[in-house]
Protein backbone atom coordinates (compact mmCIF):
# COMPACT_ATOMS: atom_id res chain seq x y z
CA UNK A 1 0.00 0.00 0.00
CA UNK A 2 2.79 2.43 1.01
CA UNK A 3 4.78 1.64 -2.10
CA UNK A 4 1.71 2.16 -4.26
CA UNK A 5 1.02 5.50 -2.61
CA UNK A 6 4.62 6.59 -3.04
CA UNK A 7 4.49 5.66 -6.69
CA UNK A 8 1.28 7.60 -7.15
CA UNK A 9 2.81 10.62 -5.46
CA UNK A 10 5.91 10.35 -7.68
CA UNK A 11 3.76 10.12 -10.78
CA UNK A 12 1.74 13.10 -9.63
CA UNK A 13 4.85 15.15 -8.93
CA UNK A 14 6.27 14.22 -12.31
CA UNK A 15 3.07 15.25 -14.04
CA UNK A 16 2.97 18.49 -12.07
CA UNK A 17 6.56 19.36 -12.97
CA UNK A 18 5.87 18.53 -16.59
CA UNK A 19 2.82 20.77 -16.55
CA UNK A 20 4.81 23.62 -14.99
CA UNK A 21 7.57 23.19 -17.57
CA UNK A 22 5.03 23.08 -20.38
CA UNK A 23 3.40 26.24 -19.04
CA UNK A 24 6.78 27.93 -18.87
CA UNK A 25 7.60 26.95 -22.44
CA UNK A 26 4.19 28.04 -23.63
CA UNK A 27 4.58 31.35 -21.83
CA UNK A 28 8.02 31.88 -23.30
CA UNK A 29 6.73 31.07 -26.79
CA UNK A 30 3.87 33.49 -26.28
CA UNK A 31 6.21 36.26 -25.19
CA UNK A 32 8.53 35.61 -28.13
CA UNK A 33 5.58 35.67 -30.52
CA UNK A 34 4.33 38.92 -29.01
CA UNK A 35 7.81 40.45 -29.25
CA UNK A 36 8.12 39.41 -32.87
CA UNK A 37 4.73 40.97 -33.62
CA UNK A 38 5.78 44.20 -31.93
CA UNK A 39 9.03 44.22 -33.85
CA UNK A 40 7.23 43.64 -37.14
CA UNK A 41 4.96 46.61 -36.48
CA UNK A 42 7.91 48.80 -35.46
CA UNK A 43 9.89 47.83 -38.56
CA UNK A 44 6.91 48.50 -40.85
CA UNK A 45 6.27 51.89 -39.27
CA UNK A 46 9.93 52.82 -39.59
CA UNK A 47 10.04 51.87 -43.27
CA UNK A 48 6.84 53.76 -43.97
CA UNK A 49 8.18 56.84 -42.20
CA UNK A 50 11.45 56.64 -44.16
CA UNK A 51 9.63 56.15 -47.46
CA UNK A 52 7.28 59.05 -46.74
CA UNK A 53 10.23 61.26 -45.85
CA UNK A 54 12.17 60.51 -49.04
CA UNK A 55 9.03 60.91 -51.15
CA UNK A 56 8.57 64.33 -49.58
CA UNK A 57 12.16 65.23 -50.43
CA UNK A 58 11.54 64.19 -54.04
CA UNK A 59 8.38 66.29 -54.25
CA UNK A 60 9.71 69.28 -52.31
CA UNK A 61 10.74 71.32 -55.41
CA UNK A 62 7.07 71.45 -56.44
CA UNK A 63 5.95 72.61 -52.97
CA UNK A 64 5.63 76.37 -52.36
CA UNK A 65 8.85 77.69 -50.83
CA UNK A 66 7.20 78.95 -47.65
CA UNK A 67 5.71 75.50 -46.89
CA UNK A 68 8.81 73.39 -47.48
CA UNK A 69 10.53 73.64 -44.10
CA UNK A 70 7.49 72.76 -41.99
CA UNK A 71 6.64 69.83 -44.23
CA UNK A 72 10.21 68.56 -44.14
CA UNK A 73 10.43 68.93 -40.34
CA UNK A 74 7.22 66.96 -39.94
CA UNK A 75 8.40 64.04 -42.05
CA UNK A 76 11.90 63.77 -40.58
CA UNK A 77 10.39 63.86 -37.08
CA UNK A 78 8.35 60.82 -38.09
CA UNK A 79 11.56 58.98 -38.99
CA UNK A 80 13.20 59.94 -35.68
CA UNK A 81 10.21 58.73 -33.64
CA UNK A 82 9.86 55.48 -35.59
CA UNK A 83 13.57 54.75 -35.21
CA UNK A 84 13.24 55.15 -31.44
CA UNK A 85 10.71 52.28 -31.38
CA UNK A 86 13.06 50.07 -33.39
CA UNK A 87 15.88 50.91 -30.97
CA UNK A 88 13.76 49.72 -28.02
CA UNK A 89 12.50 46.50 -29.59
CA UNK A 90 15.05 45.40 -32.15
CA UNK A 91 18.19 43.28 -31.75
CA UNK A 92 21.57 45.05 -32.14
CA UNK A 93 22.06 44.15 -35.79
CA UNK A 94 18.70 45.66 -36.76
CA UNK A 95 19.01 48.76 -34.60
CA UNK A 96 22.40 49.45 -36.15
CA UNK A 97 20.84 49.37 -39.63
CA UNK A 98 18.05 51.64 -38.44
CA UNK A 99 20.59 54.14 -37.12
CA UNK A 100 22.21 54.24 -40.55
CA UNK A 101 18.86 55.02 -42.16
CA UNK A 102 18.29 57.77 -39.61
CA UNK A 103 21.78 59.14 -40.23
CA UNK A 104 21.09 59.29 -43.95
CA UNK A 105 17.73 60.94 -43.28
CA UNK A 106 19.25 63.67 -41.15
CA UNK A 107 21.99 64.23 -43.73
CA UNK A 108 19.43 64.47 -46.50
CA UNK A 109 17.33 66.85 -44.43
CA UNK A 110 20.27 69.28 -44.23
CA UNK A 111 20.45 69.44 -48.04
CA UNK A 112 16.77 69.06 -48.92
CA UNK A 113 15.75 72.73 -48.80
CA UNK A 114 18.72 73.90 -50.88
CA UNK A 115 18.19 70.96 -53.21
CA UNK A 116 14.53 71.96 -53.65
CA UNK A 117 15.53 75.52 -54.61
CA UNK A 118 17.96 74.25 -57.24
CA UNK A 119 15.68 71.53 -58.60
CA UNK A 120 12.76 73.95 -58.85
CA UNK A 121 14.90 76.50 -60.68
CA UNK A 122 16.36 73.93 -63.08
CA UNK A 123 12.90 72.62 -63.91
CA UNK A 124 11.59 76.13 -64.58
CA UNK A 125 14.57 76.93 -66.81
CA UNK A 126 14.09 73.73 -68.81
CA UNK A 127 10.44 74.68 -69.33
CA UNK A 128 11.64 77.98 -70.83
CA UNK A 129 13.98 76.48 -73.40
CA UNK A 130 13.06 77.04 -77.01
CA UNK A 131 10.15 74.69 -77.85
CA UNK A 132 11.28 74.51 -81.47
CA UNK A 133 14.80 74.49 -82.95
CA UNK A 134 17.12 75.82 -80.27
CA UNK A 135 20.05 76.20 -82.70
CA UNK A 136 18.27 78.83 -84.80
CA UNK A 137 16.18 80.34 -81.99
CA UNK A 138 16.52 84.12 -81.77
CA UNK A 139 14.41 84.61 -78.65
CA UNK A 140 16.81 86.04 -76.02
CA UNK A 141 14.73 84.68 -73.15
CA UNK A 142 15.07 81.12 -74.44
CA UNK A 143 18.81 81.53 -74.84
CA UNK A 144 19.19 83.02 -71.37
CA UNK A 145 17.25 80.10 -69.89
CA UNK A 146 19.69 77.63 -71.42
CA UNK A 147 22.76 79.64 -70.42
CA UNK A 148 21.48 79.91 -66.82
CA UNK A 149 20.73 76.18 -66.74
CA UNK A 150 24.20 75.33 -68.05
CA UNK A 151 25.87 77.68 -65.58
CA UNK A 152 24.01 76.13 -62.64
CA UNK A 153 24.97 72.65 -63.84
CA UNK A 154 28.66 73.65 -63.82
CA UNK A 155 28.58 75.88 -60.77
CA UNK A 156 29.96 73.35 -58.31
CA UNK A 157 33.01 72.63 -60.46
CA UNK A 158 34.05 76.28 -60.87
CA UNK A 159 36.92 77.76 -58.93
CA UNK A 160 35.97 80.14 -56.13
CA UNK A 161 37.26 83.17 -58.03
CA UNK A 162 35.31 82.17 -61.14
CA UNK A 163 32.09 81.75 -59.16
CA UNK A 164 32.36 85.20 -57.61
CA UNK A 165 33.13 86.67 -61.03
CA UNK A 166 30.14 84.88 -62.56
CA UNK A 167 27.64 85.67 -59.81
CA UNK A 168 26.33 88.87 -61.40
CA UNK A 169 26.15 87.15 -64.77
CA UNK A 170 24.16 84.32 -63.21
CA UNK A 171 21.70 86.84 -61.81
CA UNK A 172 21.45 88.51 -65.22
CA UNK A 173 20.69 85.36 -67.22
CA UNK A 174 18.22 84.16 -64.57
CA UNK A 175 16.38 87.45 -64.87
CA UNK A 176 16.55 87.47 -68.67
CA UNK A 177 15.18 83.93 -68.85
CA UNK A 178 11.83 85.12 -67.47
CA UNK A 179 11.58 81.65 -65.89
CA UNK A 180 11.77 82.70 -62.24
CA UNK A 181 10.38 85.42 -60.03
CA UNK A 182 12.76 87.86 -58.37
CA UNK A 183 12.19 86.07 -55.07
CA UNK A 184 13.12 82.74 -56.64
CA UNK A 185 16.22 84.26 -58.20
CA UNK A 186 17.34 85.56 -54.80
CA UNK A 187 16.83 82.08 -53.37
CA UNK A 188 18.98 80.52 -56.10
CA UNK A 189 21.73 83.09 -55.59
CA UNK A 190 21.65 82.49 -51.86
CA UNK A 191 22.18 78.77 -52.45
CA UNK A 192 24.88 79.55 -55.01
CA UNK A 193 26.96 81.19 -52.29
CA UNK A 194 27.73 77.71 -50.93
CA UNK A 195 28.71 74.81 -53.15
CA UNK A 196 28.81 72.07 -50.51
CA UNK A 197 27.41 68.87 -52.09
CA UNK A 198 26.39 70.88 -55.17
CA UNK A 199 26.71 68.01 -57.65
CA UNK A 200 24.77 65.69 -55.35
CA UNK A 201 21.93 68.20 -55.06
CA UNK A 202 21.86 68.86 -58.80
CA UNK A 203 21.93 65.18 -59.75
CA UNK A 204 21.95 64.19 -63.41
CA UNK A 205 19.66 63.43 -66.31
CA UNK A 206 19.09 59.83 -65.31
CA UNK A 207 20.54 59.46 -61.81
CA UNK A 208 20.05 61.10 -58.45
CA UNK A 209 23.04 59.94 -56.36
CA UNK A 210 21.83 61.68 -53.21
CA UNK A 211 18.60 59.69 -53.11
CA UNK A 212 20.23 56.54 -54.46
CA UNK A 213 22.50 56.47 -51.42
CA UNK A 214 19.53 56.85 -49.11
CA UNK A 215 17.61 54.11 -50.92
CA UNK A 216 20.54 51.69 -50.64
CA UNK A 217 20.75 52.10 -46.85
CA UNK A 218 16.97 51.85 -46.53
CA UNK A 219 16.92 48.61 -48.53
CA UNK A 220 19.70 47.14 -46.40
CA UNK A 221 17.57 47.72 -43.31
CA UNK A 222 14.51 46.18 -44.98
CA UNK A 223 16.44 43.06 -46.01
CA UNK A 224 17.91 42.64 -42.52
CA UNK A 225 14.50 43.11 -40.92
CA UNK A 226 12.91 40.52 -43.19
CA UNK A 227 15.68 38.05 -42.45
CA UNK A 228 15.41 38.52 -38.69
CA UNK A 229 11.67 37.90 -38.65
CA UNK A 230 11.59 35.06 -41.13
CA UNK A 231 8.55 36.63 -42.84
CA UNK A 232 7.85 39.69 -44.96
CA UNK A 233 7.97 43.05 -43.20
CA UNK A 234 6.19 44.90 -45.99
PDB file of C-alpha atoms in Angstrom:
ATOM      1  CA  UNK A   1       0.000   0.000   0.000  1.00  0.00           C
ATOM      2  CA  UNK A   2       2.788   2.429   1.014  1.00  0.00           C
ATOM      3  CA  UNK A   3       4.782   1.639  -2.103  1.00  0.00           C
ATOM      4  CA  UNK A   4       1.708   2.164  -4.265  1.00  0.00           C
ATOM      5  CA  UNK A   5       1.022   5.497  -2.609  1.00  0.00           C
ATOM      6  CA  UNK A   6       4.618   6.594  -3.044  1.00  0.00           C
ATOM      7  CA  UNK A   7       4.493   5.660  -6.692  1.00  0.00           C
ATOM      8  CA  UNK A   8       1.278   7.598  -7.148  1.00  0.00           C
ATOM      9  CA  UNK A   9       2.809  10.619  -5.465  1.00  0.00           C
ATOM     10  CA  UNK A  10       5.905  10.355  -7.681  1.00  0.00           C
ATOM     11  CA  UNK A  11       3.761  10.123 -10.778  1.00  0.00           C
ATOM     12  CA  UNK A  12       1.739  13.095  -9.628  1.00  0.00           C
ATOM     13  CA  UNK A  13       4.850  15.148  -8.926  1.00  0.00           C
ATOM     14  CA  UNK A  14       6.266  14.223 -12.308  1.00  0.00           C
ATOM     15  CA  UNK A  15       3.067  15.251 -14.041  1.00  0.00           C
ATOM     16  CA  UNK A  16       2.968  18.486 -12.071  1.00  0.00           C
ATOM     17  CA  UNK A  17       6.559  19.359 -12.968  1.00  0.00           C
ATOM     18  CA  UNK A  18       5.867  18.535 -16.595  1.00  0.00           C
ATOM     19  CA  UNK A  19       2.816  20.772 -16.547  1.00  0.00           C
ATOM     20  CA  UNK A  20       4.811  23.617 -14.992  1.00  0.00           C
ATOM     21  CA  UNK A  21       7.571  23.192 -17.570  1.00  0.00           C
ATOM     22  CA  UNK A  22       5.035  23.085 -20.383  1.00  0.00           C
ATOM     23  CA  UNK A  23       3.403  26.242 -19.044  1.00  0.00           C
ATOM     24  CA  UNK A  24       6.779  27.933 -18.872  1.00  0.00           C
ATOM     25  CA  UNK A  25       7.602  26.951 -22.438  1.00  0.00           C
ATOM     26  CA  UNK A  26       4.194  28.044 -23.628  1.00  0.00           C
ATOM     27  CA  UNK A  27       4.575  31.351 -21.826  1.00  0.00           C
ATOM     28  CA  UNK A  28       8.020  31.884 -23.301  1.00  0.00           C
ATOM     29  CA  UNK A  29       6.733  31.073 -26.793  1.00  0.00           C
ATOM     30  CA  UNK A  30       3.873  33.494 -26.285  1.00  0.00           C
ATOM     31  CA  UNK A  31       6.212  36.256 -25.189  1.00  0.00           C
ATOM     32  CA  UNK A  32       8.528  35.608 -28.134  1.00  0.00           C
ATOM     33  CA  UNK A  33       5.579  35.668 -30.518  1.00  0.00           C
ATOM     34  CA  UNK A  34       4.333  38.915 -29.005  1.00  0.00           C
ATOM     35  CA  UNK A  35       7.813  40.447 -29.251  1.00  0.00           C
ATOM     36  CA  UNK A  36       8.119  39.413 -32.873  1.00  0.00           C
ATOM     37  CA  UNK A  37       4.725  40.971 -33.618  1.00  0.00           C
ATOM     38  CA  UNK A  38       5.776  44.202 -31.933  1.00  0.00           C
ATOM     39  CA  UNK A  39       9.034  44.219 -33.852  1.00  0.00           C
ATOM     40  CA  UNK A  40       7.230  43.637 -37.143  1.00  0.00           C
ATOM     41  CA  UNK A  41       4.955  46.606 -36.482  1.00  0.00           C
ATOM     42  CA  UNK A  42       7.913  48.801 -35.460  1.00  0.00           C
ATOM     43  CA  UNK A  43       9.890  47.834 -38.561  1.00  0.00           C
ATOM     44  CA  UNK A  44       6.912  48.502 -40.847  1.00  0.00           C
ATOM     45  CA  UNK A  45       6.272  51.890 -39.271  1.00  0.00           C
ATOM     46  CA  UNK A  46       9.932  52.823 -39.589  1.00  0.00           C
ATOM     47  CA  UNK A  47      10.045  51.867 -43.268  1.00  0.00           C
ATOM     48  CA  UNK A  48       6.838  53.759 -43.965  1.00  0.00           C
ATOM     49  CA  UNK A  49       8.183  56.841 -42.200  1.00  0.00           C
ATOM     50  CA  UNK A  50      11.453  56.642 -44.155  1.00  0.00           C
ATOM     51  CA  UNK A  51       9.631  56.154 -47.460  1.00  0.00           C
ATOM     52  CA  UNK A  52       7.275  59.048 -46.735  1.00  0.00           C
ATOM     53  CA  UNK A  53      10.231  61.255 -45.852  1.00  0.00           C
ATOM     54  CA  UNK A  54      12.167  60.511 -49.037  1.00  0.00           C
ATOM     55  CA  UNK A  55       9.026  60.910 -51.149  1.00  0.00           C
ATOM     56  CA  UNK A  56       8.568  64.333 -49.581  1.00  0.00           C
ATOM     57  CA  UNK A  57      12.164  65.233 -50.429  1.00  0.00           C
ATOM     58  CA  UNK A  58      11.543  64.187 -54.038  1.00  0.00           C
ATOM     59  CA  UNK A  59       8.381  66.287 -54.252  1.00  0.00           C
ATOM     60  CA  UNK A  60       9.709  69.280 -52.313  1.00  0.00           C
ATOM     61  CA  UNK A  61      10.737  71.315 -55.408  1.00  0.00           C
ATOM     62  CA  UNK A  62       7.070  71.451 -56.442  1.00  0.00           C
ATOM     63  CA  UNK A  63       5.951  72.612 -52.972  1.00  0.00           C
ATOM     64  CA  UNK A  64       5.630  76.372 -52.357  1.00  0.00           C
ATOM     65  CA  UNK A  65       8.849  77.691 -50.832  1.00  0.00           C
ATOM     66  CA  UNK A  66       7.195  78.950 -47.652  1.00  0.00           C
ATOM     67  CA  UNK A  67       5.715  75.501 -46.887  1.00  0.00           C
ATOM     68  CA  UNK A  68       8.811  73.388 -47.477  1.00  0.00           C
ATOM     69  CA  UNK A  69      10.528  73.636 -44.100  1.00  0.00           C
ATOM     70  CA  UNK A  70       7.490  72.764 -41.985  1.00  0.00           C
ATOM     71  CA  UNK A  71       6.643  69.827 -44.227  1.00  0.00           C
ATOM     72  CA  UNK A  72      10.213  68.559 -44.137  1.00  0.00           C
ATOM     73  CA  UNK A  73      10.431  68.927 -40.337  1.00  0.00           C
ATOM     74  CA  UNK A  74       7.221  66.959 -39.936  1.00  0.00           C
ATOM     75  CA  UNK A  75       8.402  64.041 -42.052  1.00  0.00           C
ATOM     76  CA  UNK A  76      11.896  63.775 -40.577  1.00  0.00           C
ATOM     77  CA  UNK A  77      10.394  63.859 -37.078  1.00  0.00           C
ATOM     78  CA  UNK A  78       8.347  60.823 -38.089  1.00  0.00           C
ATOM     79  CA  UNK A  79      11.556  58.983 -38.990  1.00  0.00           C
ATOM     80  CA  UNK A  80      13.195  59.939 -35.677  1.00  0.00           C
ATOM     81  CA  UNK A  81      10.211  58.731 -33.639  1.00  0.00           C
ATOM     82  CA  UNK A  82       9.859  55.484 -35.592  1.00  0.00           C
ATOM     83  CA  UNK A  83      13.566  54.749 -35.207  1.00  0.00           C
ATOM     84  CA  UNK A  84      13.238  55.146 -31.439  1.00  0.00           C
ATOM     85  CA  UNK A  85      10.715  52.284 -31.384  1.00  0.00           C
ATOM     86  CA  UNK A  86      13.061  50.067 -33.389  1.00  0.00           C
ATOM     87  CA  UNK A  87      15.881  50.910 -30.967  1.00  0.00           C
ATOM     88  CA  UNK A  88      13.759  49.722 -28.022  1.00  0.00           C
ATOM     89  CA  UNK A  89      12.496  46.496 -29.591  1.00  0.00           C
ATOM     90  CA  UNK A  90      15.054  45.396 -32.146  1.00  0.00           C
ATOM     91  CA  UNK A  91      18.191  43.279 -31.754  1.00  0.00           C
ATOM     92  CA  UNK A  92      21.565  45.047 -32.140  1.00  0.00           C
ATOM     93  CA  UNK A  93      22.055  44.152 -35.794  1.00  0.00           C
ATOM     94  CA  UNK A  94      18.702  45.664 -36.759  1.00  0.00           C
ATOM     95  CA  UNK A  95      19.006  48.758 -34.601  1.00  0.00           C
ATOM     96  CA  UNK A  96      22.405  49.447 -36.154  1.00  0.00           C
ATOM     97  CA  UNK A  97      20.837  49.365 -39.627  1.00  0.00           C
ATOM     98  CA  UNK A  98      18.049  51.644 -38.439  1.00  0.00           C
ATOM     99  CA  UNK A  99      20.591  54.140 -37.117  1.00  0.00           C
ATOM    100  CA  UNK A 100      22.213  54.236 -40.554  1.00  0.00           C
ATOM    101  CA  UNK A 101      18.859  55.022 -42.158  1.00  0.00           C
ATOM    102  CA  UNK A 102      18.287  57.771 -39.606  1.00  0.00           C
ATOM    103  CA  UNK A 103      21.782  59.138 -40.232  1.00  0.00           C
ATOM    104  CA  UNK A 104      21.086  59.289 -43.953  1.00  0.00           C
ATOM    105  CA  UNK A 105      17.727  60.936 -43.283  1.00  0.00           C
ATOM    106  CA  UNK A 106      19.255  63.671 -41.151  1.00  0.00           C
ATOM    107  CA  UNK A 107      21.991  64.234 -43.726  1.00  0.00           C
ATOM    108  CA  UNK A 108      19.431  64.470 -46.503  1.00  0.00           C
ATOM    109  CA  UNK A 109      17.333  66.851 -44.426  1.00  0.00           C
ATOM    110  CA  UNK A 110      20.272  69.283 -44.230  1.00  0.00           C
ATOM    111  CA  UNK A 111      20.447  69.440 -48.035  1.00  0.00           C
ATOM    112  CA  UNK A 112      16.765  69.064 -48.918  1.00  0.00           C
ATOM    113  CA  UNK A 113      15.750  72.734 -48.797  1.00  0.00           C
ATOM    114  CA  UNK A 114      18.720  73.899 -50.880  1.00  0.00           C
ATOM    115  CA  UNK A 115      18.185  70.961 -53.213  1.00  0.00           C
ATOM    116  CA  UNK A 116      14.533  71.964 -53.650  1.00  0.00           C
ATOM    117  CA  UNK A 117      15.531  75.523 -54.608  1.00  0.00           C
ATOM    118  CA  UNK A 118      17.960  74.252 -57.243  1.00  0.00           C
ATOM    119  CA  UNK A 119      15.680  71.529 -58.603  1.00  0.00           C
ATOM    120  CA  UNK A 120      12.761  73.947 -58.845  1.00  0.00           C
ATOM    121  CA  UNK A 121      14.900  76.498 -60.682  1.00  0.00           C
ATOM    122  CA  UNK A 122      16.360  73.928 -63.076  1.00  0.00           C
ATOM    123  CA  UNK A 123      12.904  72.616 -63.912  1.00  0.00           C
ATOM    124  CA  UNK A 124      11.590  76.135 -64.582  1.00  0.00           C
ATOM    125  CA  UNK A 125      14.575  76.931 -66.809  1.00  0.00           C
ATOM    126  CA  UNK A 126      14.087  73.728 -68.812  1.00  0.00           C
ATOM    127  CA  UNK A 127      10.439  74.676 -69.328  1.00  0.00           C
ATOM    128  CA  UNK A 128      11.635  77.982 -70.831  1.00  0.00           C
ATOM    129  CA  UNK A 129      13.982  76.484 -73.401  1.00  0.00           C
ATOM    130  CA  UNK A 130      13.056  77.035 -77.013  1.00  0.00           C
ATOM    131  CA  UNK A 131      10.146  74.686 -77.852  1.00  0.00           C
ATOM    132  CA  UNK A 132      11.277  74.508 -81.473  1.00  0.00           C
ATOM    133  CA  UNK A 133      14.803  74.490 -82.955  1.00  0.00           C
ATOM    134  CA  UNK A 134      17.122  75.824 -80.265  1.00  0.00           C
ATOM    135  CA  UNK A 135      20.045  76.203 -82.697  1.00  0.00           C
ATOM    136  CA  UNK A 136      18.270  78.835 -84.799  1.00  0.00           C
ATOM    137  CA  UNK A 137      16.178  80.344 -81.991  1.00  0.00           C
ATOM    138  CA  UNK A 138      16.515  84.122 -81.773  1.00  0.00           C
ATOM    139  CA  UNK A 139      14.407  84.610 -78.648  1.00  0.00           C
ATOM    140  CA  UNK A 140      16.815  86.043 -76.020  1.00  0.00           C
ATOM    141  CA  UNK A 141      14.734  84.677 -73.154  1.00  0.00           C
ATOM    142  CA  UNK A 142      15.069  81.117 -74.441  1.00  0.00           C
ATOM    143  CA  UNK A 143      18.809  81.535 -74.840  1.00  0.00           C
ATOM    144  CA  UNK A 144      19.189  83.017 -71.367  1.00  0.00           C
ATOM    145  CA  UNK A 145      17.248  80.101 -69.893  1.00  0.00           C
ATOM    146  CA  UNK A 146      19.689  77.627 -71.421  1.00  0.00           C
ATOM    147  CA  UNK A 147      22.764  79.640 -70.417  1.00  0.00           C
ATOM    148  CA  UNK A 148      21.476  79.913 -66.818  1.00  0.00           C
ATOM    149  CA  UNK A 149      20.733  76.181 -66.743  1.00  0.00           C
ATOM    150  CA  UNK A 150      24.199  75.326 -68.055  1.00  0.00           C
ATOM    151  CA  UNK A 151      25.868  77.681 -65.575  1.00  0.00           C
ATOM    152  CA  UNK A 152      24.010  76.132 -62.639  1.00  0.00           C
ATOM    153  CA  UNK A 153      24.970  72.648 -63.840  1.00  0.00           C
ATOM    154  CA  UNK A 154      28.664  73.648 -63.822  1.00  0.00           C
ATOM    155  CA  UNK A 155      28.576  75.884 -60.768  1.00  0.00           C
ATOM    156  CA  UNK A 156      29.955  73.349 -58.311  1.00  0.00           C
ATOM    157  CA  UNK A 157      33.013  72.627 -60.461  1.00  0.00           C
ATOM    158  CA  UNK A 158      34.046  76.279 -60.874  1.00  0.00           C
ATOM    159  CA  UNK A 159      36.924  77.758 -58.926  1.00  0.00           C
ATOM    160  CA  UNK A 160      35.973  80.142 -56.132  1.00  0.00           C
ATOM    161  CA  UNK A 161      37.255  83.169 -58.030  1.00  0.00           C
ATOM    162  CA  UNK A 162      35.306  82.169 -61.140  1.00  0.00           C
ATOM    163  CA  UNK A 163      32.087  81.752 -59.160  1.00  0.00           C
ATOM    164  CA  UNK A 164      32.357  85.205 -57.606  1.00  0.00           C
ATOM    165  CA  UNK A 165      33.126  86.673 -61.035  1.00  0.00           C
ATOM    166  CA  UNK A 166      30.143  84.883 -62.563  1.00  0.00           C
ATOM    167  CA  UNK A 167      27.637  85.670 -59.809  1.00  0.00           C
ATOM    168  CA  UNK A 168      26.329  88.874 -61.395  1.00  0.00           C
ATOM    169  CA  UNK A 169      26.148  87.150 -64.769  1.00  0.00           C
ATOM    170  CA  UNK A 170      24.160  84.318 -63.208  1.00  0.00           C
ATOM    171  CA  UNK A 171      21.702  86.841 -61.808  1.00  0.00           C
ATOM    172  CA  UNK A 172      21.449  88.509 -65.216  1.00  0.00           C
ATOM    173  CA  UNK A 173      20.689  85.364 -67.216  1.00  0.00           C
ATOM    174  CA  UNK A 174      18.218  84.158 -64.575  1.00  0.00           C
ATOM    175  CA  UNK A 175      16.376  87.453 -64.866  1.00  0.00           C
ATOM    176  CA  UNK A 176      16.548  87.466 -68.665  1.00  0.00           C
ATOM    177  CA  UNK A 177      15.181  83.933 -68.853  1.00  0.00           C
ATOM    178  CA  UNK A 178      11.831  85.115 -67.465  1.00  0.00           C
ATOM    179  CA  UNK A 179      11.584  81.647 -65.886  1.00  0.00           C
ATOM    180  CA  UNK A 180      11.769  82.700 -62.235  1.00  0.00           C
ATOM    181  CA  UNK A 181      10.384  85.420 -60.031  1.00  0.00           C
ATOM    182  CA  UNK A 182      12.763  87.861 -58.366  1.00  0.00           C
ATOM    183  CA  UNK A 183      12.194  86.066 -55.073  1.00  0.00           C
ATOM    184  CA  UNK A 184      13.120  82.736 -56.639  1.00  0.00           C
ATOM    185  CA  UNK A 185      16.224  84.263 -58.200  1.00  0.00           C
ATOM    186  CA  UNK A 186      17.338  85.562 -54.802  1.00  0.00           C
ATOM    187  CA  UNK A 187      16.828  82.076 -53.373  1.00  0.00           C
ATOM    188  CA  UNK A 188      18.978  80.522 -56.103  1.00  0.00           C
ATOM    189  CA  UNK A 189      21.733  83.090 -55.594  1.00  0.00           C
ATOM    190  CA  UNK A 190      21.651  82.486 -51.857  1.00  0.00           C
ATOM    191  CA  UNK A 191      22.180  78.765 -52.450  1.00  0.00           C
ATOM    192  CA  UNK A 192      24.883  79.553 -55.009  1.00  0.00           C
ATOM    193  CA  UNK A 193      26.960  81.186 -52.288  1.00  0.00           C
ATOM    194  CA  UNK A 194      27.729  77.709 -50.929  1.00  0.00           C
ATOM    195  CA  UNK A 195      28.710  74.810 -53.153  1.00  0.00           C
ATOM    196  CA  UNK A 196      28.809  72.071 -50.507  1.00  0.00           C
ATOM    197  CA  UNK A 197      27.408  68.871 -52.088  1.00  0.00           C
ATOM    198  CA  UNK A 198      26.388  70.883 -55.166  1.00  0.00           C
ATOM    199  CA  UNK A 199      26.708  68.012 -57.647  1.00  0.00           C
ATOM    200  CA  UNK A 200      24.767  65.685 -55.351  1.00  0.00           C
ATOM    201  CA  UNK A 201      21.931  68.197 -55.061  1.00  0.00           C
ATOM    202  CA  UNK A 202      21.855  68.856 -58.797  1.00  0.00           C
ATOM    203  CA  UNK A 203      21.934  65.184 -59.749  1.00  0.00           C
ATOM    204  CA  UNK A 204      21.946  64.193 -63.414  1.00  0.00           C
ATOM    205  CA  UNK A 205      19.663  63.428 -66.314  1.00  0.00           C
ATOM    206  CA  UNK A 206      19.093  59.832 -65.310  1.00  0.00           C
ATOM    207  CA  UNK A 207      20.543  59.458 -61.810  1.00  0.00           C
ATOM    208  CA  UNK A 208      20.046  61.101 -58.454  1.00  0.00           C
ATOM    209  CA  UNK A 209      23.044  59.938 -56.364  1.00  0.00           C
ATOM    210  CA  UNK A 210      21.825  61.675 -53.212  1.00  0.00           C
ATOM    211  CA  UNK A 211      18.599  59.692 -53.106  1.00  0.00           C
ATOM    212  CA  UNK A 212      20.226  56.536 -54.460  1.00  0.00           C
ATOM    213  CA  UNK A 213      22.498  56.465 -51.419  1.00  0.00           C
ATOM    214  CA  UNK A 214      19.529  56.853 -49.106  1.00  0.00           C
ATOM    215  CA  UNK A 215      17.614  54.110 -50.924  1.00  0.00           C
ATOM    216  CA  UNK A 216      20.542  51.690 -50.644  1.00  0.00           C
ATOM    217  CA  UNK A 217      20.749  52.097 -46.855  1.00  0.00           C
ATOM    218  CA  UNK A 218      16.967  51.853 -46.534  1.00  0.00           C
ATOM    219  CA  UNK A 219      16.917  48.606 -48.532  1.00  0.00           C
ATOM    220  CA  UNK A 220      19.696  47.139 -46.396  1.00  0.00           C
ATOM    221  CA  UNK A 221      17.573  47.716 -43.310  1.00  0.00           C
ATOM    222  CA  UNK A 222      14.512  46.181 -44.978  1.00  0.00           C
ATOM    223  CA  UNK A 223      16.441  43.062 -46.013  1.00  0.00           C
ATOM    224  CA  UNK A 224      17.911  42.639 -42.522  1.00  0.00           C
ATOM    225  CA  UNK A 225      14.504  43.106 -40.916  1.00  0.00           C
ATOM    226  CA  UNK A 226      12.908  40.516 -43.188  1.00  0.00           C
ATOM    227  CA  UNK A 227      15.677  38.046 -42.449  1.00  0.00           C
ATOM    228  CA  UNK A 228      15.413  38.518 -38.692  1.00  0.00           C
ATOM    229  CA  UNK A 229      11.671  37.896 -38.647  1.00  0.00           C
ATOM    230  CA  UNK A 230      11.587  35.061 -41.126  1.00  0.00           C
ATOM    231  CA  UNK A 231       8.546  36.631 -42.839  1.00  0.00           C
ATOM    232  CA  UNK A 232       7.846  39.687 -44.957  1.00  0.00           C
ATOM    233  CA  UNK A 233       7.968  43.054 -43.198  1.00  0.00           C
ATOM    234  CA  UNK A 234       6.190  44.897 -45.988  1.00  0.00           C
TER     235      UNK A 234
END
